[in-house]
Amino acid sequence: MRADVALAAAARRQAAQLARGVCFPEDLVARVELCVTEMATNLLKHAHDGSLALRVVRTGGRAAVECLSLDNGPGIDDLPRALLDGTSTAGSLGIGMGAIGRLADVSGVHSLRGRGTVLQARFWADGQAPAPRPVEADGLTRPIGGEQMCGDTWTVRTVSGHGPEALLLMMCDGLGHGPLAARAAERAADAFRESTRTNPVDVLQDIHRNLRGTRGAAVAVALVDAAAQRVHLSGVGNVTALVGTADTRHGLLSVPGIVGVQMPRARAFEAPFPRGSALVMHTDGLSDRWKPADFPGLFAQDPVVVATQILNQAAVRRDDAGIVVAAHGQR
């Protein structure tokens, strides 16, 4: 939802609908409404341009409502002070960013002076955030302007036989945009979830078979193994993949081709995955020229904040955009 004079009311209605849809009690619905209203008011008062994203997050049979605020500046000069409970931004409801963090079960904020701020608030139906896992993953997609359906998608699943410290991730860019691209992306996600294999090359072959008859896609599949501190990736088409830390970037290659149409022989590439690093995969709806050093403090954040800020700064308007981040341990 783009920032305009109707944003606060529209966001409040949608947030309440999402919260009631996953059986939040009314007092928790009210907390979510208060949070998104403050986010919307801050965008209108202070941001050059911005938007709100609201969604339901599900994991392990549990549900949460997540609120994400992102803008293009001017940033927050004194972030520690802004995060103090009771410190209000001018013209807002007066609860302040610190109170948003208190209201939410999980929250995060990252601000770049002159470039933009991302604020996250997640509310779990039972009021309890899950215990941190060795590898946490999250992502975000955004359709091209004028479209409701997005041809980019991401998904994550646990890896049988590898323990809790390994995850399998997929980033997919259906060719073009609109309903046909979205159909290809949905078919890729279905094949990824249904595959019983864990080697990225094998999973990519399963996706290729399921995409026959569609316009095809660029797809990357990665196995992140925290115990072994390695990433194994196989990709076909223009999907950017890298392992980054606060100031380093280790790229992983994909080979040319179209999954589902013209599939070359898939190859696997490896990279170190030390504690404190993150795997980032994104489509060509984001510029690949960004560097971790351009985002001071970002890689210490929750994966969804990392994904949202990179999308916020690097996405292009003329294409669908998608990104997924897997972070190794508390950073």
mmCIF file of C-alpha atoms in Angstrom:
data_model
loop_
_atom_site.group_PDB
_atom_site.id
_atom_site.type_symbol
_atom_site.label_atom_id
_atom_site.label_comp_id
_atom_site.label_asym_id
_atom_site.label_seq_id
_atom_site.Cartn_x
_atom_site.Cartn_y
_atom_site.Cartn_z
ATOM 1 C CA MET A 1 0.000 0.000 0.000
ATOM 2 C CA ARG A 2 1.503 3.322 -1.100
ATOM 3 C CA ALA A 3 1.662 6.265 1.287
ATOM 4 C CA ASP A 4 -1.241 8.677 0.735
ATOM 5 C CA VAL A 5 -3.861 10.439 2.854
ATOM 6 C CA ALA A 6 -6.036 7.304 2.996
ATOM 7 C CA LEU A 7 -3.209 4.984 4.043
ATOM 8 C CA ALA A 8 -3.835 4.910 7.798
ATOM 9 C CA ALA A 9 -7.503 3.947 7.495
ATOM 10 C CA ALA A 10 -6.881 1.407 4.725
ATOM 11 C CA ALA A 11 -3.973 -0.192 6.597
ATOM 12 C CA ARG A 12 -5.983 -0.387 9.809
ATOM 13 C CA ARG A 13 -8.843 -2.163 8.037
ATOM 14 C CA GLN A 14 -6.591 -4.640 6.244
ATOM 15 C CA ALA A 15 -4.532 -5.365 9.362
ATOM 16 C CA ALA A 16 -7.675 -6.058 11.389
ATOM 17 C CA GLN A 17 -9.002 -8.341 8.645
ATOM 18 C CA LEU A 18 -5.756 -10.330 8.551
ATOM 19 C CA ALA A 19 -5.599 -10.581 12.347
ATOM 20 C CA ARG A 20 -9.188 -11.769 12.712
ATOM 21 C CA GLY A 21 -8.628 -14.198 9.840
ATOM 22 C CA VAL A 22 -6.054 -16.065 11.947
ATOM 23 C CA CYS A 23 -8.227 -15.890 15.084
ATOM 24 C CA PHE A 24 -6.460 -13.111 16.993
ATOM 25 C CA PRO A 25 -8.316 -12.040 20.152
ATOM 26 C CA GLU A 26 -9.761 -8.527 19.948
ATOM 27 C CA ASP A 27 -7.196 -6.988 22.299
ATOM 28 C CA LEU A 28 -4.421 -8.237 20.009
ATOM 29 C CA VAL A 29 -6.301 -6.982 16.938
ATOM 30 C CA ALA A 30 -6.334 -3.543 18.577
ATOM 31 C CA ARG A 31 -2.552 -3.682 19.138
ATOM 32 C CA VAL A 32 -1.977 -4.510 15.473
ATOM 33 C CA GLU A 33 -4.284 -1.659 14.414
ATOM 34 C CA LEU A 34 -2.424 0.790 16.661
ATOM 35 C CA CYS A 35 0.925 -0.308 15.247
ATOM 36 C CA VAL A 36 -0.016 0.086 11.567
ATOM 37 C CA THR A 37 -1.712 3.423 12.231
ATOM 38 C CA GLU A 38 1.492 4.780 13.774
ATOM 39 C CA MET A 39 3.548 3.384 10.886
ATOM 40 C CA ALA A 40 1.237 4.990 8.321
ATOM 41 C CA THR A 41 1.211 8.334 10.133
ATOM 42 C CA ASN A 42 5.010 8.398 10.291
ATOM 43 C CA LEU A 43 5.248 7.687 6.551
ATOM 44 C CA LEU A 44 2.907 10.548 5.702
ATOM 45 C CA LYS A 45 4.608 13.002 8.058
ATOM 46 C CA HIS A 46 8.256 12.236 7.422
ATOM 47 C CA ALA A 47 8.979 10.040 4.389
ATOM 48 C CA HIS A 48 9.728 11.262 0.868
ATOM 49 C CA ASP A 49 7.931 8.220 -0.508
ATOM 50 C CA GLY A 50 6.913 5.010 1.190
ATOM 51 C CA SER A 51 4.608 2.053 1.550
ATOM 52 C CA LEU A 52 3.259 -0.493 4.002
ATOM 53 C CA ALA A 53 3.223 -4.251 3.482
ATOM 54 C CA LEU A 54 0.951 -6.452 5.601
ATOM 55 C CA ARG A 55 0.947 -10.239 5.504
ATOM 56 C CA VAL A 56 0.249 -13.427 7.426
ATOM 57 C CA VAL A 57 3.317 -15.513 8.322
ATOM 58 C CA ARG A 58 2.898 -19.220 9.096
ATOM 59 C CA THR A 59 5.435 -21.614 10.567
ATOM 60 C CA GLY A 60 5.102 -24.880 12.433
ATOM 61 C CA GLY A 61 1.308 -24.667 12.504
ATOM 62 C CA ARG A 62 1.393 -21.185 14.050
ATOM 63 C CA ALA A 63 0.374 -17.858 12.529
ATOM 64 C CA ALA A 64 1.508 -14.262 12.861
ATOM 65 C CA VAL A 65 0.580 -10.930 11.294
ATOM 66 C CA GLU A 66 3.572 -8.942 10.081
ATOM 67 C CA CYS A 67 3.651 -5.214 9.338
ATOM 68 C CA LEU A 68 6.493 -3.737 7.276
ATOM 69 C CA SER A 69 7.048 -0.023 6.673
ATOM 70 C CA LEU A 70 9.574 1.080 4.044
ATOM 71 C CA ASP A 71 10.442 4.493 2.655
ATOM 72 C CA ASN A 72 13.001 6.344 0.553
ATOM 73 C CA GLY A 73 14.228 8.856 3.099
ATOM 74 C CA PRO A 74 15.252 11.003 4.809
ATOM 75 C CA GLY A 75 16.279 8.369 7.366
ATOM 76 C CA ILE A 76 16.487 8.763 11.144
ATOM 77 C CA ASP A 77 19.294 10.943 12.510
ATOM 78 C CA ASP A 78 19.224 9.586 16.081
ATOM 79 C CA LEU A 79 17.928 6.020 15.884
ATOM 80 C CA PRO A 80 18.734 5.025 19.510
ATOM 81 C CA ARG A 81 16.700 7.977 20.785
ATOM 82 C CA ALA A 82 13.837 7.243 18.380
ATOM 83 C CA LEU A 83 13.661 3.701 19.754
ATOM 84 C CA LEU A 84 13.160 4.850 23.345
ATOM 85 C CA ASP A 85 9.642 3.969 24.515
ATOM 86 C CA GLY A 86 7.594 7.150 24.739
ATOM 87 C CA THR A 87 9.673 9.160 22.269
ATOM 88 C CA SER A 88 7.219 10.349 19.641
ATOM 89 C CA THR A 89 7.844 11.485 16.117
ATOM 90 C CA ALA A 90 6.224 14.829 15.443
ATOM 91 C CA GLY A 91 2.578 14.724 14.463
ATOM 92 C CA SER A 92 2.114 11.002 15.082
ATOM 93 C CA LEU A 93 -0.179 9.326 17.582
ATOM 94 C CA GLY A 94 2.447 9.810 20.242
ATOM 95 C CA ILE A 95 3.291 6.175 20.962
ATOM 96 C CA GLY A 96 6.625 6.324 19.107
ATOM 97 C CA MET A 97 8.800 3.687 17.462
ATOM 98 C CA GLY A 98 9.915 2.332 20.821
ATOM 99 C CA ALA A 99 6.339 1.536 21.750
ATOM 100 C CA ILE A 100 5.847 -0.254 18.431
ATOM 101 C CA GLY A 101 8.693 -2.513 19.498
ATOM 102 C CA ARG A 102 7.023 -3.058 22.866
ATOM 103 C CA LEU A 103 3.636 -3.847 21.322
ATOM 104 C CA ALA A 104 5.040 -6.391 18.844
ATOM 105 C CA ASP A 105 6.392 -9.838 19.676
ATOM 106 C CA VAL A 106 9.232 -9.325 17.178
ATOM 107 C CA SER A 107 10.410 -5.986 15.815
ATOM 108 C CA GLY A 108 13.319 -4.514 13.920
ATOM 109 C CA VAL A 109 14.392 -1.272 12.306
ATOM 110 C CA HIS A 110 17.151 -0.263 9.917
ATOM 111 C CA SER A 111 17.724 3.283 8.718
ATOM 112 C CA LEU A 112 20.104 4.764 6.148
ATOM 113 C CA ARG A 113 20.556 8.517 6.431
ATOM 114 C CA GLY A 114 19.253 10.203 3.307
ATOM 115 C CA ARG A 115 18.162 6.886 1.757
ATOM 116 C CA GLY A 116 15.367 5.294 3.757
ATOM 117 C CA THR A 117 14.087 3.336 6.729
ATOM 118 C CA VAL A 118 12.570 -0.128 7.161
ATOM 119 C CA LEU A 119 10.482 -0.943 10.238
ATOM 120 C CA GLN A 120 9.191 -4.440 11.079
ATOM 121 C CA ALA A 121 6.587 -5.524 13.629
ATOM 122 C CA ARG A 122 5.373 -9.123 13.932
ATOM 123 C CA PHE A 123 2.484 -10.249 16.159
ATOM 124 C CA TRP A 124 2.013 -13.950 16.965
ATOM 125 C CA ALA A 125 -1.491 -15.226 17.653
ATOM 126 C CA ASP A 126 -0.407 -16.750 20.974
ATOM 127 C CA GLY A 127 1.851 -13.824 21.894
ATOM 128 C CA GLN A 128 5.006 -15.945 21.868
ATOM 129 C CA ALA A 129 7.741 -15.677 19.251
ATOM 130 C CA PRO A 130 9.362 -19.021 18.326
ATOM 131 C CA ALA A 131 12.800 -19.773 19.746
ATOM 132 C CA PRO A 132 15.611 -18.715 17.392
ATOM 133 C CA ARG A 133 16.898 -21.412 15.043
ATOM 134 C CA PRO A 134 20.467 -21.886 13.795
ATOM 135 C CA VAL A 135 19.374 -20.696 10.347
ATOM 136 C CA GLU A 136 16.504 -18.234 9.892
ATOM 137 C CA ALA A 137 15.086 -17.433 6.451
ATOM 138 C CA ASP A 138 12.569 -14.950 5.091
ATOM 139 C CA GLY A 139 11.834 -13.038 1.926
ATOM 140 C CA LEU A 140 9.637 -10.595 0.065
ATOM 141 C CA THR A 141 8.210 -10.082 -3.426
ATOM 142 C CA ARG A 142 6.711 -7.054 -5.187
ATOM 143 C CA PRO A 143 4.889 -7.024 -8.557
ATOM 144 C CA ILE A 144 5.728 -4.607 -11.335
ATOM 145 C CA GLY A 145 3.724 -1.388 -11.218
ATOM 146 C CA GLY A 146 0.179 -1.851 -12.490
ATOM 147 C CA GLU A 147 0.040 -5.602 -11.826
ATOM 148 C CA GLN A 148 -1.619 -7.427 -8.941
ATOM 149 C CA MET A 149 0.097 -10.780 -9.570
ATOM 150 C CA CYS A 150 3.837 -11.247 -9.131
ATOM 151 C CA GLY A 151 5.923 -13.553 -11.321
ATOM 152 C CA ASP A 152 8.660 -13.794 -8.698
ATOM 153 C CA THR A 153 8.356 -16.165 -5.744
ATOM 154 C CA TRP A 154 10.487 -17.722 -3.033
ATOM 155 C CA THR A 155 10.001 -20.629 -0.680
ATOM 156 C CA VAL A 156 11.894 -22.485 2.044
ATOM 157 C CA ARG A 157 11.654 -25.982 3.487
ATOM 158 C CA THR A 158 13.461 -28.029 6.085
ATOM 159 C CA VAL A 159 15.797 -30.768 4.906
ATOM 160 C CA SER A 160 15.060 -34.291 6.069
ATOM 161 C CA GLY A 161 18.105 -36.027 7.496
ATOM 162 C CA HIS A 162 20.174 -32.856 7.895
ATOM 163 C CA GLY A 163 18.875 -31.780 11.318
ATOM 164 C CA PRO A 164 17.590 -28.334 12.356
ATOM 165 C CA GLU A 165 20.687 -26.525 11.083
ATOM 166 C CA ALA A 166 19.949 -26.962 7.355
ATOM 167 C CA LEU A 167 17.373 -25.407 5.043
ATOM 168 C CA LEU A 168 16.604 -25.653 1.334
ATOM 169 C CA LEU A 169 15.628 -22.396 -0.405
ATOM 170 C CA MET A 170 14.304 -21.507 -3.847
ATOM 171 C CA MET A 171 14.194 -18.171 -5.666
ATOM 172 C CA CYS A 172 12.175 -18.134 -8.911
ATOM 173 C CA ASP A 173 11.565 -15.498 -11.589
ATOM 174 C CA GLY A 174 8.813 -16.491 -14.018
ATOM 175 C CA LEU A 175 9.610 -15.094 -17.461
ATOM 176 C CA GLY A 176 7.985 -11.738 -18.090
ATOM 177 C CA HIS A 177 5.310 -10.568 -15.687
ATOM 178 C CA GLY A 178 1.583 -10.866 -15.067
ATOM 179 C CA PRO A 179 -0.583 -14.012 -14.777
ATOM 180 C CA LEU A 180 1.519 -16.279 -17.032
ATOM 181 C CA ALA A 181 4.715 -15.464 -15.146
ATOM 182 C CA ALA A 182 2.891 -15.968 -11.843
ATOM 183 C CA ARG A 183 1.613 -19.366 -13.050
ATOM 184 C CA ALA A 184 5.154 -20.504 -13.875
ATOM 185 C CA ALA A 185 6.394 -19.312 -10.484
ATOM 186 C CA GLU A 186 3.568 -21.107 -8.679
ATOM 187 C CA ARG A 187 4.344 -24.339 -10.534
ATOM 188 C CA ALA A 188 8.009 -24.011 -9.549
ATOM 189 C CA ALA A 189 7.091 -23.510 -5.891
ATOM 190 C CA ASP A 190 4.800 -26.558 -5.984
ATOM 191 C CA ALA A 191 7.559 -28.731 -7.447
ATOM 192 C CA PHE A 192 10.060 -27.465 -4.880
ATOM 193 C CA ARG A 193 7.764 -28.283 -1.964
ATOM 194 C CA GLU A 194 6.812 -31.696 -3.356
ATOM 195 C CA SER A 195 10.350 -32.815 -4.184
ATOM 196 C CA THR A 196 11.756 -35.378 -1.757
ATOM 197 C CA ARG A 197 15.326 -34.722 -2.845
ATOM 198 C CA THR A 198 17.806 -32.421 -1.106
ATOM 199 C CA ASN A 199 20.619 -31.964 -3.616
ATOM 200 C CA PRO A 200 20.003 -28.571 -5.308
ATOM 201 C CA VAL A 201 20.828 -29.999 -8.760
ATOM 202 C CA ASP A 202 18.247 -32.773 -8.311
ATOM 203 C CA VAL A 203 15.594 -30.381 -6.995
ATOM 204 C CA LEU A 204 16.197 -28.094 -9.973
ATOM 205 C CA GLN A 205 15.572 -31.050 -12.300
ATOM 206 C CA ASP A 206 12.254 -31.729 -10.528
ATOM 207 C CA ILE A 207 11.257 -28.090 -11.018
ATOM 208 C CA HIS A 208 12.247 -28.244 -14.699
ATOM 209 C CA ARG A 209 9.934 -31.199 -15.297
ATOM 210 C CA ASN A 210 7.015 -29.446 -13.596
ATOM 211 C CA LEU A 211 7.502 -26.239 -15.610
ATOM 212 C CA ARG A 212 7.139 -27.889 -19.014
ATOM 213 C CA GLY A 213 4.239 -26.299 -20.834
ATOM 214 C CA THR A 214 4.745 -22.935 -19.111
ATOM 215 C CA ARG A 215 6.752 -19.959 -20.350
ATOM 216 C CA GLY A 216 9.571 -21.081 -18.027
ATOM 217 C CA ALA A 217 11.578 -19.356 -15.339
ATOM 218 C CA ALA A 218 14.959 -18.472 -13.928
ATOM 219 C CA VAL A 219 15.423 -20.545 -10.766
ATOM 220 C CA ALA A 220 18.089 -20.956 -8.090
ATOM 221 C CA VAL A 221 17.991 -23.628 -5.380
ATOM 222 C CA ALA A 222 20.331 -23.528 -2.383
ATOM 223 C CA LEU A 223 21.072 -25.850 0.512
ATOM 224 C CA VAL A 224 22.364 -23.953 3.549
ATOM 225 C CA ASP A 225 24.037 -26.141 6.163
ATOM 226 C CA ALA A 226 24.991 -24.290 9.331
ATOM 227 C CA ALA A 227 26.639 -27.329 10.922
ATOM 228 C CA ALA A 228 28.978 -27.768 7.953
ATOM 229 C CA GLN A 229 29.165 -23.982 7.417
ATOM 230 C CA ARG A 230 28.592 -24.414 3.679
ATOM 231 C CA VAL A 231 26.156 -23.277 1.012
ATOM 232 C CA HIS A 232 25.497 -25.468 -2.050
ATOM 233 C CA LEU A 233 23.675 -23.744 -4.924
ATOM 234 C CA SER A 234 22.459 -24.661 -8.383
ATOM 235 C CA GLY A 235 20.890 -21.989 -10.561
ATOM 236 C CA VAL A 236 19.713 -21.521 -14.134
ATOM 237 C CA GLY A 237 18.964 -18.075 -15.495
ATOM 238 C CA ASN A 238 19.432 -14.600 -14.115
ATOM 239 C CA VAL A 239 19.111 -15.046 -10.348
ATOM 240 C CA THR A 240 21.729 -13.332 -8.192
ATOM 241 C CA ALA A 241 23.075 -15.356 -5.261
ATOM 242 C CA LEU A 242 25.749 -14.401 -2.750
ATOM 243 C CA VAL A 243 26.948 -15.050 0.775
ATOM 244 C CA GLY A 244 27.494 -11.758 2.569
ATOM 245 C CA THR A 245 28.713 -10.443 5.889
ATOM 246 C CA ALA A 246 28.774 -6.860 7.133
ATOM 247 C CA ASP A 247 31.454 -5.926 4.593
ATOM 248 C CA THR A 248 32.135 -8.920 2.323
ATOM 249 C CA ARG A 249 30.354 -10.520 -0.625
ATOM 250 C CA HIS A 250 31.017 -13.997 -2.089
ATOM 251 C CA GLY A 251 29.082 -14.515 -5.324
ATOM 252 C CA LEU A 252 27.625 -17.849 -6.475
ATOM 253 C CA LEU A 253 27.149 -18.488 -10.189
ATOM 254 C CA SER A 254 24.088 -19.543 -12.181
ATOM 255 C CA VAL A 255 24.294 -20.910 -15.728
ATOM 256 C CA PRO A 256 22.375 -19.475 -18.727
ATOM 257 C CA GLY A 257 19.072 -21.112 -19.665
ATOM 258 C CA ILE A 258 15.336 -21.270 -18.984
ATOM 259 C CA VAL A 259 14.000 -23.832 -16.530
ATOM 260 C CA GLY A 260 11.067 -25.660 -18.121
ATOM 261 C CA VAL A 261 12.037 -24.650 -21.660
ATOM 262 C CA GLN A 262 15.761 -24.870 -22.383
ATOM 263 C CA MET A 263 17.461 -26.467 -19.415
ATOM 264 C CA PRO A 264 21.248 -26.815 -19.630
ATOM 265 C CA ARG A 265 23.208 -29.291 -17.581
ATOM 266 C CA ALA A 266 22.845 -27.980 -14.047
ATOM 267 C CA ARG A 267 25.973 -27.372 -12.003
ATOM 268 C CA ALA A 268 26.504 -26.985 -8.273
ATOM 269 C CA PHE A 269 28.601 -24.267 -6.670
ATOM 270 C CA GLU A 270 29.726 -23.955 -3.061
ATOM 271 C CA ALA A 271 30.655 -21.146 -0.702
ATOM 272 C CA PRO A 272 31.574 -20.840 2.976
ATOM 273 C CA PHE A 273 28.643 -20.080 5.294
ATOM 274 C CA PRO A 274 30.275 -18.979 8.569
ATOM 275 C CA ARG A 275 28.338 -17.871 11.613
ATOM 276 C CA GLY A 276 27.251 -14.268 11.175
ATOM 277 C CA SER A 277 26.877 -14.534 7.388
ATOM 278 C CA ALA A 278 23.748 -14.558 5.239
ATOM 279 C CA LEU A 279 22.806 -16.083 1.905
ATOM 280 C CA VAL A 280 20.970 -13.577 -0.302
ATOM 281 C CA MET A 281 19.185 -14.648 -3.499
ATOM 282 C CA HIS A 282 17.226 -12.200 -5.651
ATOM 283 C CA THR A 283 15.780 -11.836 -9.128
ATOM 284 C CA ASP A 284 16.814 -9.316 -11.777
ATOM 285 C CA GLY A 285 14.036 -7.060 -10.547
ATOM 286 C CA LEU A 286 16.757 -5.845 -8.182
ATOM 287 C CA SER A 287 20.048 -4.351 -9.312
ATOM 288 C CA ASP A 288 22.996 -6.614 -8.504
ATOM 289 C CA ARG A 289 25.352 -3.665 -7.975
ATOM 290 C CA TRP A 290 24.675 -3.276 -4.253
ATOM 291 C CA LYS A 291 27.356 -4.166 -1.702
ATOM 292 C CA PRO A 292 26.948 -5.163 1.970
ATOM 293 C CA ALA A 293 29.160 -2.219 2.939
ATOM 294 C CA ASP A 294 26.484 0.099 1.482
ATOM 295 C CA PHE A 295 24.128 -1.041 4.267
ATOM 296 C CA PRO A 296 25.925 -0.491 7.601
ATOM 297 C CA GLY A 297 24.308 -2.483 10.395
ATOM 298 C CA LEU A 298 21.847 -4.276 8.126
ATOM 299 C CA PHE A 299 23.289 -7.782 8.409
ATOM 300 C CA ALA A 300 22.734 -7.672 12.185
ATOM 301 C CA GLN A 301 18.969 -7.587 11.570
ATOM 302 C CA ASP A 302 16.263 -10.218 11.152
ATOM 303 C CA PRO A 303 16.273 -11.738 7.633
ATOM 304 C CA VAL A 304 13.004 -10.032 6.699
ATOM 305 C CA VAL A 305 14.499 -6.619 7.535
ATOM 306 C CA VAL A 306 17.590 -7.470 5.466
ATOM 307 C CA ALA A 307 15.407 -8.550 2.537
ATOM 308 C CA THR A 308 13.102 -5.537 2.790
ATOM 309 C CA GLN A 309 15.861 -2.929 2.937
ATOM 310 C CA ILE A 310 17.779 -4.433 -0.001
ATOM 311 C CA LEU A 311 14.545 -4.581 -2.024
ATOM 312 C CA ASN A 312 13.723 -1.030 -0.909
ATOM 313 C CA GLN A 313 17.063 0.306 -2.144
ATOM 314 C CA ALA A 314 17.878 -1.933 -5.126
ATOM 315 C CA ALA A 315 14.540 -2.811 -6.779
ATOM 316 C CA VAL A 316 13.711 -1.405 -10.208
ATOM 317 C CA ARG A 317 10.226 -0.152 -11.115
ATOM 318 C CA ARG A 318 10.018 -1.852 -14.515
ATOM 319 C CA ASP A 319 9.985 -5.478 -13.316
ATOM 320 C CA ASP A 320 8.703 -7.843 -10.655
ATOM 321 C CA ALA A 321 11.120 -8.096 -7.735
ATOM 322 C CA GLY A 322 11.817 -10.933 -5.308
ATOM 323 C CA ILE A 323 14.420 -11.651 -2.635
ATOM 324 C CA VAL A 324 15.030 -14.322 0.016
ATOM 325 C CA VAL A 325 17.614 -14.228 2.823
ATOM 326 C CA ALA A 326 18.915 -17.059 5.027
ATOM 327 C CA ALA A 327 20.947 -15.905 8.028
ATOM 328 C CA HIS A 328 23.331 -18.093 10.025
ATOM 329 C CA GLY A 329 22.873 -17.531 13.738
ATOM 330 C CA GLN A 330 22.371 -14.440 15.843
ATOM 331 C CA ARG A 331 24.417 -11.637 14.353
#
